[in-house]
mmCIF file of C-alpha atoms in Angstrom:
data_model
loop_
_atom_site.group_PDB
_atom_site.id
_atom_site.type_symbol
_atom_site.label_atom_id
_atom_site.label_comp_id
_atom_site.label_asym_id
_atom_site.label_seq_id
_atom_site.Cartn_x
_atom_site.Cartn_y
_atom_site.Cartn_z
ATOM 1 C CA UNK A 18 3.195 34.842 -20.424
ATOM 2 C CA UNK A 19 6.127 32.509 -19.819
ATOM 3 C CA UNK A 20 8.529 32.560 -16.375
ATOM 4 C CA UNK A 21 10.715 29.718 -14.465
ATOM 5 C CA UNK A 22 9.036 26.630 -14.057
ATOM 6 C CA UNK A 23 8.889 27.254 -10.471
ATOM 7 C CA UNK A 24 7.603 30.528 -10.591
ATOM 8 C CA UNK A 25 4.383 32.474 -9.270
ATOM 9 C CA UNK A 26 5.097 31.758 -5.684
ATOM 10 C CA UNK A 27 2.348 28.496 -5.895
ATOM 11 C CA UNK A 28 4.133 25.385 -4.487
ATOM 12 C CA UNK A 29 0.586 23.854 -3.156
ATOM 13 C CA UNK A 30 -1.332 21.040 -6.064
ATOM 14 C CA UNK A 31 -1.674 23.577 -7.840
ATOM 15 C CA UNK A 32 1.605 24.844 -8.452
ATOM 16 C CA UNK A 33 2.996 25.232 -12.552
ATOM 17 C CA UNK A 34 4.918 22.148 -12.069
ATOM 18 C CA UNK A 35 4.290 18.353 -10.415
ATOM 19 C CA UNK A 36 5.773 15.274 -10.993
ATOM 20 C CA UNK A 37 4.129 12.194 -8.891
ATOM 21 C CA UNK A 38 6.795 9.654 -8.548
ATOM 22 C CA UNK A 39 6.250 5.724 -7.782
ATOM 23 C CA UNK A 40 4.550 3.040 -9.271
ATOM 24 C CA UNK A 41 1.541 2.981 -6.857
ATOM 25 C CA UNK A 42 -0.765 3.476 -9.322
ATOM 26 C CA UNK A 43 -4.168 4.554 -6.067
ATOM 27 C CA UNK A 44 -1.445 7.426 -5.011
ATOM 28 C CA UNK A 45 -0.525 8.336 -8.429
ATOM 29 C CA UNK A 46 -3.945 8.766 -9.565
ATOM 30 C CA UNK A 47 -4.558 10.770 -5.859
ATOM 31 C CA UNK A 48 -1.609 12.938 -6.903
ATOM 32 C CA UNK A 49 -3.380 14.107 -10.434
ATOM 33 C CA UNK A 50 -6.715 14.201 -9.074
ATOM 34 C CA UNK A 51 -5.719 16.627 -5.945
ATOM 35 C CA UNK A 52 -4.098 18.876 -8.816
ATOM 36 C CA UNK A 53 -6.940 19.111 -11.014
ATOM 37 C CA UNK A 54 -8.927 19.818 -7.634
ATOM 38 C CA UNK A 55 -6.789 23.070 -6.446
ATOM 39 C CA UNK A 56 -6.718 24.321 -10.012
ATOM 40 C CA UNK A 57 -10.982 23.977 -10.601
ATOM 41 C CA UNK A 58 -11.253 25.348 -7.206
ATOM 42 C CA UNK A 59 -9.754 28.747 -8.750
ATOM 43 C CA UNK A 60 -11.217 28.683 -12.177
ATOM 44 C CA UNK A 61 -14.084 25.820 -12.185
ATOM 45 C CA UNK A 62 -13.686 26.043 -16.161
ATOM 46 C CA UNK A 63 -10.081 24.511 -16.488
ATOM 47 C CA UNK A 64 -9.214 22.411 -19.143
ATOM 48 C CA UNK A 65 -7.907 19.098 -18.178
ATOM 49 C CA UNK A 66 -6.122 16.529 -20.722
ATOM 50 C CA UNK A 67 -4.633 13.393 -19.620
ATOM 51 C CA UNK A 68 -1.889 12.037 -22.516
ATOM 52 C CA UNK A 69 0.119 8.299 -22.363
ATOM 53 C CA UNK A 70 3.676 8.377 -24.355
ATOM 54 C CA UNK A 71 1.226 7.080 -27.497
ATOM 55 C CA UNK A 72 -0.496 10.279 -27.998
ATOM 56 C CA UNK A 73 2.422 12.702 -27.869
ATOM 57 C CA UNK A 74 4.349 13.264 -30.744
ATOM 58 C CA UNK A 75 7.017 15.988 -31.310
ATOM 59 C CA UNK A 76 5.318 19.560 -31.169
ATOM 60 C CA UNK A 77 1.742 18.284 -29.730
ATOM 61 C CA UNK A 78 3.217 19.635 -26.280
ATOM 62 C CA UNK A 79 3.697 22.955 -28.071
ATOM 63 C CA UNK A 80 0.367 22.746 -29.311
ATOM 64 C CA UNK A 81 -1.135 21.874 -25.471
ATOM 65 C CA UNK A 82 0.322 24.689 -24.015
ATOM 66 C CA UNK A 83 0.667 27.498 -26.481
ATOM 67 C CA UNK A 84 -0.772 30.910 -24.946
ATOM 68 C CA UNK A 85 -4.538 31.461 -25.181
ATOM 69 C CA UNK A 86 -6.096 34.351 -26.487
ATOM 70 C CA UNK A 87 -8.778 34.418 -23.978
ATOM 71 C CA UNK A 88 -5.923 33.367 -21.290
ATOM 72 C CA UNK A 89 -7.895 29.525 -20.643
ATOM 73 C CA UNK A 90 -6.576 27.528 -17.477
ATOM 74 C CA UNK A 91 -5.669 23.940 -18.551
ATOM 75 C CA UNK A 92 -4.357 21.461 -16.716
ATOM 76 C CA UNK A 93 -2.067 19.212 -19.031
ATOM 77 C CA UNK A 94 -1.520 15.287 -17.590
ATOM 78 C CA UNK A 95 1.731 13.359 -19.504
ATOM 79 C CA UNK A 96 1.246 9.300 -18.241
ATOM 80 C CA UNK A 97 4.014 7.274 -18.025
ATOM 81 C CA UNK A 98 6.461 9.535 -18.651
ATOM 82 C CA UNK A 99 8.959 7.435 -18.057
ATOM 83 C CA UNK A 100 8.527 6.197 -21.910
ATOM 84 C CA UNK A 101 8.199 9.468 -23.462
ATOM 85 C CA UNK A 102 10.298 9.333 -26.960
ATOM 86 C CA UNK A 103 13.714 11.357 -26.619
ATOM 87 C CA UNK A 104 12.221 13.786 -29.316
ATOM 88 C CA UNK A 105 8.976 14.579 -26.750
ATOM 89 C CA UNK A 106 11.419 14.550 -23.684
ATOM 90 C CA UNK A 107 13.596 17.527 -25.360
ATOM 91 C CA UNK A 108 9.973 19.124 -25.904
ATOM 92 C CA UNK A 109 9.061 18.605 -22.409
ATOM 93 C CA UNK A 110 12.701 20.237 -21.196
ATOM 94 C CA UNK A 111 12.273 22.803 -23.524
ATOM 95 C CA UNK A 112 8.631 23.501 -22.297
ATOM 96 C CA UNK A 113 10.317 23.622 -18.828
ATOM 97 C CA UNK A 114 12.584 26.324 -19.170
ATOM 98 C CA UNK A 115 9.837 28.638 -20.666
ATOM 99 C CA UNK A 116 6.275 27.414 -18.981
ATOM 100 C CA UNK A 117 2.833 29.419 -19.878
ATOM 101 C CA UNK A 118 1.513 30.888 -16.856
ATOM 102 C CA UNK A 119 -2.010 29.334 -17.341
ATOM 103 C CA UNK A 120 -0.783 25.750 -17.550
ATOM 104 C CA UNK A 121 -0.084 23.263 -15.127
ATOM 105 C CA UNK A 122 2.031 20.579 -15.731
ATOM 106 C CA UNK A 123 1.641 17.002 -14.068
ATOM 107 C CA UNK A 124 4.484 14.160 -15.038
ATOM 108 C CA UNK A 125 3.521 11.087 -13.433
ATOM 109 C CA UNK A 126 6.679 9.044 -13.913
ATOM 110 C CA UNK A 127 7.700 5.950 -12.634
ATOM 111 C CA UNK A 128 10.849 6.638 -10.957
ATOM 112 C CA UNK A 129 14.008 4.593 -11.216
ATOM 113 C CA UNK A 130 16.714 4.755 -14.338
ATOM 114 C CA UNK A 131 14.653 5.022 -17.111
ATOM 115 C CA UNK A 132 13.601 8.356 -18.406
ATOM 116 C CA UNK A 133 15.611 9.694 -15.345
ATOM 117 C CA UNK A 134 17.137 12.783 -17.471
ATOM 118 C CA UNK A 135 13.791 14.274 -17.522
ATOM 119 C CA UNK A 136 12.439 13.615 -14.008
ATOM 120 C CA UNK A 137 15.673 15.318 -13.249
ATOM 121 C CA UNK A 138 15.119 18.496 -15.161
ATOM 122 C CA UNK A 139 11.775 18.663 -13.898
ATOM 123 C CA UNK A 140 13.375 18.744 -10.159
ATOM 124 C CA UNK A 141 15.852 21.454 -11.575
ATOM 125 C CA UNK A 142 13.121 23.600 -13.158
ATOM 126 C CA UNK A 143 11.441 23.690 -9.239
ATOM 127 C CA UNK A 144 8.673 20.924 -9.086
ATOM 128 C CA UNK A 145 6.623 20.331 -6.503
ATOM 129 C CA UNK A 146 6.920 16.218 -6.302
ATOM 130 C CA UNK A 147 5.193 13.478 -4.764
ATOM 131 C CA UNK A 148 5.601 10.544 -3.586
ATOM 132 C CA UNK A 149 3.958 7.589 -4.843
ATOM 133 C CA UNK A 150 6.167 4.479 -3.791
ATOM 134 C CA UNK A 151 4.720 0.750 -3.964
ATOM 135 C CA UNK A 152 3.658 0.044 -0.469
ATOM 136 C CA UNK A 153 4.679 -3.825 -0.752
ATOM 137 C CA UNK A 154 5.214 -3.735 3.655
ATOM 138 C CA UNK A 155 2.717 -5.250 6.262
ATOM 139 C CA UNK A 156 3.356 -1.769 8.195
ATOM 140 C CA UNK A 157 3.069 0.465 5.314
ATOM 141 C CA UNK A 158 -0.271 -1.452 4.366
ATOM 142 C CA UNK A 159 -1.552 -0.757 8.287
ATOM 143 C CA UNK A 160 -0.114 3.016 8.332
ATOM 144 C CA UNK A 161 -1.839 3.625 5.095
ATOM 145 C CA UNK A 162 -5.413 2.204 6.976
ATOM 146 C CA UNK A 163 -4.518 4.453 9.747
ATOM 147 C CA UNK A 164 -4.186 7.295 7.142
ATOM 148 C CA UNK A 165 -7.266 6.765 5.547
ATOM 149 C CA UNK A 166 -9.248 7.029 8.955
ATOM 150 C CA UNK A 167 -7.442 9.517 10.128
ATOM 151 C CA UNK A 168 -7.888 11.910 6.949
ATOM 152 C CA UNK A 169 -11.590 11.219 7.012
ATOM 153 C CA UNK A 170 -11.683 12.725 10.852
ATOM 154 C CA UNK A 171 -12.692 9.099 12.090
ATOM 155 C CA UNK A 172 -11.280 7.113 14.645
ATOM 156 C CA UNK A 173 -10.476 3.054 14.110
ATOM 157 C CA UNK A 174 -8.750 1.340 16.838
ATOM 158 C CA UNK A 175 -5.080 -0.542 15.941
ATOM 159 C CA UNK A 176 -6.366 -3.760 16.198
ATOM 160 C CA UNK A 177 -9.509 -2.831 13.684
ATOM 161 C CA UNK A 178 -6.745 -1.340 11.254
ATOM 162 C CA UNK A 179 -4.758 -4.595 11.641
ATOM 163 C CA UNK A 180 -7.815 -6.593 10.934
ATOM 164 C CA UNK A 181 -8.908 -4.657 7.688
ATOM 165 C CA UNK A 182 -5.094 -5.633 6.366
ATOM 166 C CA UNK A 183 -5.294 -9.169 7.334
ATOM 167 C CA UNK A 184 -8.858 -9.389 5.516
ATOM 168 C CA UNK A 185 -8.040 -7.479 2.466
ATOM 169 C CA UNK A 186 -4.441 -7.729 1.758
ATOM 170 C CA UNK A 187 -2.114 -6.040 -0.312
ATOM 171 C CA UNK A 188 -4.515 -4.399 -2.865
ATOM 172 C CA UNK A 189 -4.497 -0.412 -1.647
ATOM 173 C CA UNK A 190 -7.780 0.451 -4.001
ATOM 174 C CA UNK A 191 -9.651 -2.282 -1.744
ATOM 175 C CA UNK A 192 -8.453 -0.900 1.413
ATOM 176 C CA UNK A 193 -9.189 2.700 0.609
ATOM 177 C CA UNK A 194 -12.588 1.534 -0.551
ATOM 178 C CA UNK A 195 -13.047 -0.410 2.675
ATOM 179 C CA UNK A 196 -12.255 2.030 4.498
ATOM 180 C CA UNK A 197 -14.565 4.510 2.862
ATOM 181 C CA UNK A 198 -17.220 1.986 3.192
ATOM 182 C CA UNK A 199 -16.628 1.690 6.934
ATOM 183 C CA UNK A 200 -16.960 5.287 7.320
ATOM 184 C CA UNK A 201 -20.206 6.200 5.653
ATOM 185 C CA UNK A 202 -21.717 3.302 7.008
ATOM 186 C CA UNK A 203 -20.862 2.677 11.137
ATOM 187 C CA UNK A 204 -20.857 5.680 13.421
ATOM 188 C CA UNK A 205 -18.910 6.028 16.585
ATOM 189 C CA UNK A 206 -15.246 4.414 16.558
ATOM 190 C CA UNK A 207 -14.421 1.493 13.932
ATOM 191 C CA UNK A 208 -13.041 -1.707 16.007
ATOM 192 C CA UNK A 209 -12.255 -5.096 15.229
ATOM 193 C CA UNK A 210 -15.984 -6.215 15.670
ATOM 194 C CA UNK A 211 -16.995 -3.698 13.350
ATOM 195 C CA UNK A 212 -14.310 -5.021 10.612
ATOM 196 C CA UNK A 213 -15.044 -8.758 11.252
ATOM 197 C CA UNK A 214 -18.880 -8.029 10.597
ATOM 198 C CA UNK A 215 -17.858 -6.756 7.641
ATOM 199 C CA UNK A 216 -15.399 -8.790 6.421
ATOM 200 C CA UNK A 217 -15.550 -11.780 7.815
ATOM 201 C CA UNK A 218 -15.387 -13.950 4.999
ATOM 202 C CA UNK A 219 -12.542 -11.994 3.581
ATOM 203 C CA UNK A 220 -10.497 -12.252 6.963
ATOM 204 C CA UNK A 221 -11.281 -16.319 7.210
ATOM 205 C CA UNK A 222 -9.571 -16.341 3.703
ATOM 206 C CA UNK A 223 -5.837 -14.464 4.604
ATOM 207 C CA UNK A 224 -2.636 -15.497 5.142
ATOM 208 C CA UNK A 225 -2.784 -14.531 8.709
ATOM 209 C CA UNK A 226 -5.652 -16.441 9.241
ATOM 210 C CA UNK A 227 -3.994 -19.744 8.434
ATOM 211 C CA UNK A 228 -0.775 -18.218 10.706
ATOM 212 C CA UNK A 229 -2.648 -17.659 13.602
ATOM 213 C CA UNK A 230 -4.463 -21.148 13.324
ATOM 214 C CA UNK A 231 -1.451 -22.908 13.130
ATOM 215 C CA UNK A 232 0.886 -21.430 15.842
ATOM 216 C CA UNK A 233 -2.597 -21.805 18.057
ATOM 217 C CA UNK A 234 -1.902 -26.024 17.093
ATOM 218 C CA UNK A 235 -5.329 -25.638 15.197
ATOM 219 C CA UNK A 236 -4.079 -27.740 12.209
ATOM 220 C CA UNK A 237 -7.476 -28.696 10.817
ATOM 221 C CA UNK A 238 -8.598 -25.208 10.693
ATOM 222 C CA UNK A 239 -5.479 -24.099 9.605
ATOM 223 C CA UNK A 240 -5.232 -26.735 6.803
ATOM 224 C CA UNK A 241 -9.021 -25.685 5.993
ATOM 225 C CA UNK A 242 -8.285 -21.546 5.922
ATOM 226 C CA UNK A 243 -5.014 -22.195 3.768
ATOM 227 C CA UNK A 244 -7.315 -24.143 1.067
ATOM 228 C CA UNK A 245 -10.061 -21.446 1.570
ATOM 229 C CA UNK A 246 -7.025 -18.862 0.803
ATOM 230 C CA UNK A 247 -5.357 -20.488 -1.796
ATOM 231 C CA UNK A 248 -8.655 -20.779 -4.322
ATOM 232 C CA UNK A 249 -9.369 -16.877 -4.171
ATOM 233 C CA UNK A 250 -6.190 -16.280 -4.580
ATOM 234 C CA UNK A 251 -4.112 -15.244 -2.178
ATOM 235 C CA UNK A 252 -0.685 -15.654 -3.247
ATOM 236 C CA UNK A 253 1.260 -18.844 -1.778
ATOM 237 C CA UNK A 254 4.550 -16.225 -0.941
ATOM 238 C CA UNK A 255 2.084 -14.192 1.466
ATOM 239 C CA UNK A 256 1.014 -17.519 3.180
ATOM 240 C CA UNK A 257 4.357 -18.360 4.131
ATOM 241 C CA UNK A 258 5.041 -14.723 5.026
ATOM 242 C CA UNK A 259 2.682 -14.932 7.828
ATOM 243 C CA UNK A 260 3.515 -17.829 8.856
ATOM 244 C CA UNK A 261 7.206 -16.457 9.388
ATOM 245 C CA UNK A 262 6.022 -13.476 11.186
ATOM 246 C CA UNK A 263 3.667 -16.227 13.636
ATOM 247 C CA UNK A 264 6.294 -18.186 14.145
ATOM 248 C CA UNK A 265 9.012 -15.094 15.184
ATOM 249 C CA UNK A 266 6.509 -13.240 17.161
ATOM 250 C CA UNK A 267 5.966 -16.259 19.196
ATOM 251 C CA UNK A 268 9.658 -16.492 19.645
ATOM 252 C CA UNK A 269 10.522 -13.046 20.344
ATOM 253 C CA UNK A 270 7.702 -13.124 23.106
ATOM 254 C CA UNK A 271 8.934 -16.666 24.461
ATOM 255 C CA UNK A 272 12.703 -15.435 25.152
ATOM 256 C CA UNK A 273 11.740 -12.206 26.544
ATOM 257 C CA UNK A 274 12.139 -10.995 30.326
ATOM 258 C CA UNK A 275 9.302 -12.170 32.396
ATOM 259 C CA UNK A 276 7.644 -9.727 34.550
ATOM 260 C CA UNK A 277 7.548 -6.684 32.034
ATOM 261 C CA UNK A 278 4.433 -4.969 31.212
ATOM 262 C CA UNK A 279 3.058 -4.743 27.901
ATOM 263 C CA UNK A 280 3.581 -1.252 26.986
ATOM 264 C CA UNK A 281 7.400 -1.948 28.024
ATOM 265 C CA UNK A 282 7.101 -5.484 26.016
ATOM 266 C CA UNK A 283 5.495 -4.417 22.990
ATOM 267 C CA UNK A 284 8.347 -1.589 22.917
ATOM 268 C CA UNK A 285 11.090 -3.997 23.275
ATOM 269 C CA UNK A 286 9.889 -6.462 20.596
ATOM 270 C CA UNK A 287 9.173 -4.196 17.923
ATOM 271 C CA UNK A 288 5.167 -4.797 18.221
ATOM 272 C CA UNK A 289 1.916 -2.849 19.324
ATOM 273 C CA UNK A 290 0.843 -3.449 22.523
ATOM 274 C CA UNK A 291 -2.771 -4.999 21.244
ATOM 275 C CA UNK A 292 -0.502 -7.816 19.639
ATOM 276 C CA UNK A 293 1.442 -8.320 22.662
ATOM 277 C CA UNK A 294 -1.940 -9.861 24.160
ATOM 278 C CA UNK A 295 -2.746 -11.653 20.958
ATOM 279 C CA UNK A 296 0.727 -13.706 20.909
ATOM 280 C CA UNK A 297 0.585 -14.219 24.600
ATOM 281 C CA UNK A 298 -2.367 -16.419 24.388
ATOM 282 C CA UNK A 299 -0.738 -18.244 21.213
ATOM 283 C CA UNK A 300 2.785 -18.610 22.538
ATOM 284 C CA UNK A 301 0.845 -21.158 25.689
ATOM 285 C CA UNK A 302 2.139 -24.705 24.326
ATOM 286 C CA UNK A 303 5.491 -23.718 22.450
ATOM 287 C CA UNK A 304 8.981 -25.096 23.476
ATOM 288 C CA UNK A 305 12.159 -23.703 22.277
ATOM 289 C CA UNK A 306 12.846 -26.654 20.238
ATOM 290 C CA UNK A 307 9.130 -26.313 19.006
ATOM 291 C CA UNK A 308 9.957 -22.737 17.643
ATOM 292 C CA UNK A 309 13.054 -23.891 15.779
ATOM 293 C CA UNK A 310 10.962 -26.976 14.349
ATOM 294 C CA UNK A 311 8.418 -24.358 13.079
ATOM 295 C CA UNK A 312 11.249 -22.037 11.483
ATOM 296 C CA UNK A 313 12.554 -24.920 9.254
ATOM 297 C CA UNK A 314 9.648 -25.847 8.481
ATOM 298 C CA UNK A 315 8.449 -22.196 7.200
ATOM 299 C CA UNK A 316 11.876 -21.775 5.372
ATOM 300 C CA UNK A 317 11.328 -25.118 3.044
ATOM 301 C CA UNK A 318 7.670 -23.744 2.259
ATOM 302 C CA UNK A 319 9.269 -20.834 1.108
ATOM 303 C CA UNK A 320 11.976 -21.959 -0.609
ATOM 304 C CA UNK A 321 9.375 -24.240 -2.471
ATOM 305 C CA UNK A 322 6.877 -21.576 -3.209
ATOM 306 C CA UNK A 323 9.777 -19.566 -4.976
ATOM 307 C CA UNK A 324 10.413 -22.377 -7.277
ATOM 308 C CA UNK A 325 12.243 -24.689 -5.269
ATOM 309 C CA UNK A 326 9.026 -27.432 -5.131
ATOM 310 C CA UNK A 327 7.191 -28.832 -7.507
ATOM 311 C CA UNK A 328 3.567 -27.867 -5.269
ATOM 312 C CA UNK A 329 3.568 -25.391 -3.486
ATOM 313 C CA UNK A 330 0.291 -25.664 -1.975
ATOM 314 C CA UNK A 331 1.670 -29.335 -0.434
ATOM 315 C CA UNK A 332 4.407 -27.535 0.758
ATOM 316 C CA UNK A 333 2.341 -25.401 3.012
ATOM 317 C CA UNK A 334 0.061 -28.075 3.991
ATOM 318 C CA UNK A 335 2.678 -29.521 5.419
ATOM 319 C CA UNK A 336 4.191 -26.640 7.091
ATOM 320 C CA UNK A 337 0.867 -25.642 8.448
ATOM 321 C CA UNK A 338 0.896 -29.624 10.083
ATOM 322 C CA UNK A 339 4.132 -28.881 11.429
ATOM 323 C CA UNK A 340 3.580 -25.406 13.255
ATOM 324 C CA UNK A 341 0.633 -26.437 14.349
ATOM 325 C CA UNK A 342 2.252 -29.715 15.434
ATOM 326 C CA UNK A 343 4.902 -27.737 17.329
ATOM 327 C CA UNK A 344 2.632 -25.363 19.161
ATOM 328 C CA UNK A 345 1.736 -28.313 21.484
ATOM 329 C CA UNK A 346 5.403 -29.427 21.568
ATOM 330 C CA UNK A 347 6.033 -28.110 25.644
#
């Protein structure tokens, strides 16, 4: 039995139709698994096939999701979509306008110009979409932590969440696996003492390690963290990154109203309240001419880590020297 694309009043994961947009490859794969979930959950026998741009040719769509006589649930998975040929795109539209009623359809597609004629009939024909944007944000890292937590009916506190980030970085498959870890494995709430046991080694080697050593005017641990940072890899872009963000929290904090409590504070500078404390104790040492030092300094690191240097590890040595170098500049 065919219908509209949107039909049979299902717009859940297992609705005919979804397309997982984005290019974050943890929530596309989240997106397609959740499907395949809600539609076993019915019928525990569904099919499930999982095709790249490669392995569909003109009619093999056809083939996937031509009626069955004894009226089999399959769930039918196009990759990449974004790539498909234009011959297996007009299949695809063609399949929209007349879906089987035991199918369901999952385009994971990239987003973005190309193979946007298709992602847009998909839309048209009523598909439930989701999101799946590159998280490439400090705060979308940390809300995604909080997420993961949260979803598992566990509590972490902010400044555990923050830690996890600053120990793992930008990779979301670690994170979600951390977090999973932390769960099975502690009971009661998940704080920073919890993460730093841990992770320790992990959170010695960040970015925001070497920050908050240098705006402290630790230089030799600082200089010894960025080393420890650069050899397993942590990219030299993220180093100076956190450095910026060191070096403008202390600011921010340094030219604000005196006399204002934290919850008022961390409101008025943009930040949690558990960092307002944190910068507090760093900002003990810094001048205004000392903060203004430290953002020149951070701006020719970055400049020569994007290609403007010739090393750009040297480069944040010696930015590292001069932040930490300025921190003891009142």
């Amino acid at each position: 039995m065919r219908g509209a694309a949107g039909a049979g009043g299902r717009s859940g994961p297992d609705a005919p139709l979804t397309v997982a947009v984005g290019q974050e490859e943890l929530l596309l794969d989240r997106a397609v698994r959740e499907v395949i979930t809600a539609v076993r959950a019915t019928d525990p026998d569904t099919d499930v096939r999982e095709l790249g741009p490669g392995e569909l040719a003109p009619g093999t769509l056809a083939e996937l999701t031509s009626p069955s006589l004894f009226a089999e649930r399959k769930v039918v998975v196009v990759r990449q979509s974004q790539d498909l040929g234009a011959d297996v795109v007009k299949d695809v539209k063609a399949y929209l306008a007349s879906p089987a009623e035991e199918i369901t359809l999952v385009l994971v597609h990239a987003g973005g110009a190309r193979g946007k004629g298709l992602l847009d009939a998909a839309r048209k024909a009523g598909a439930r979409e989701v999101a799946c944007p590159r998280m490439t944000k400090p705060a979308e890292r940390l809300a995604f932590v909080r997420d993961e937590f949260r979803g598992a009916g566990r509590s972490a506190t902010p400044a555990a969440c923050q830690a996890l980030v600053d120990a793992l970085g930008s990779d979301l498959r670690e994170l979600a696996s951390a977090c999973a870890q932390l769960v099975a494995d502690v009971e009661g709430t998940i704080d920073e003492a919890v993460v730093a046991r841990y992770y320790t080694g992990r959170a010695e080697a960040s970015s925001f390690a070497v920050a908050d050593c240098a705006v402290e005017g630790r230089a030799a641990e600082a200089l010894e963290a960025l080393r420890w940072s650069l050899a397993t890899g942590v990219a030299p872009v993220l180093v100076t990154s956190a450095l910026a963000q060191g070096v403008r929290s202390i600011g921010k904090l340094a030219s604000a109203p005196s006399g204002m409590r934290p919850a008022d504070l961390a409101r008025e500078l943009g930040m949690p309240p558990w960092k307002i404390d944190r910068v507090r104790r760093q900002v003990r040492g810094w001048s205004a001419a000392g903060v203004s030092t430290a953002l020149r300094a951070v701006a020719e690191a970055d400049a020569a880590v994007k290609g403007g240097g010739e090393d750009p590890a040297y480069a944040l040595e010696r930015a590292v020297v001069t932040i930490a170098r300025a921190a003891r500049s009142r």
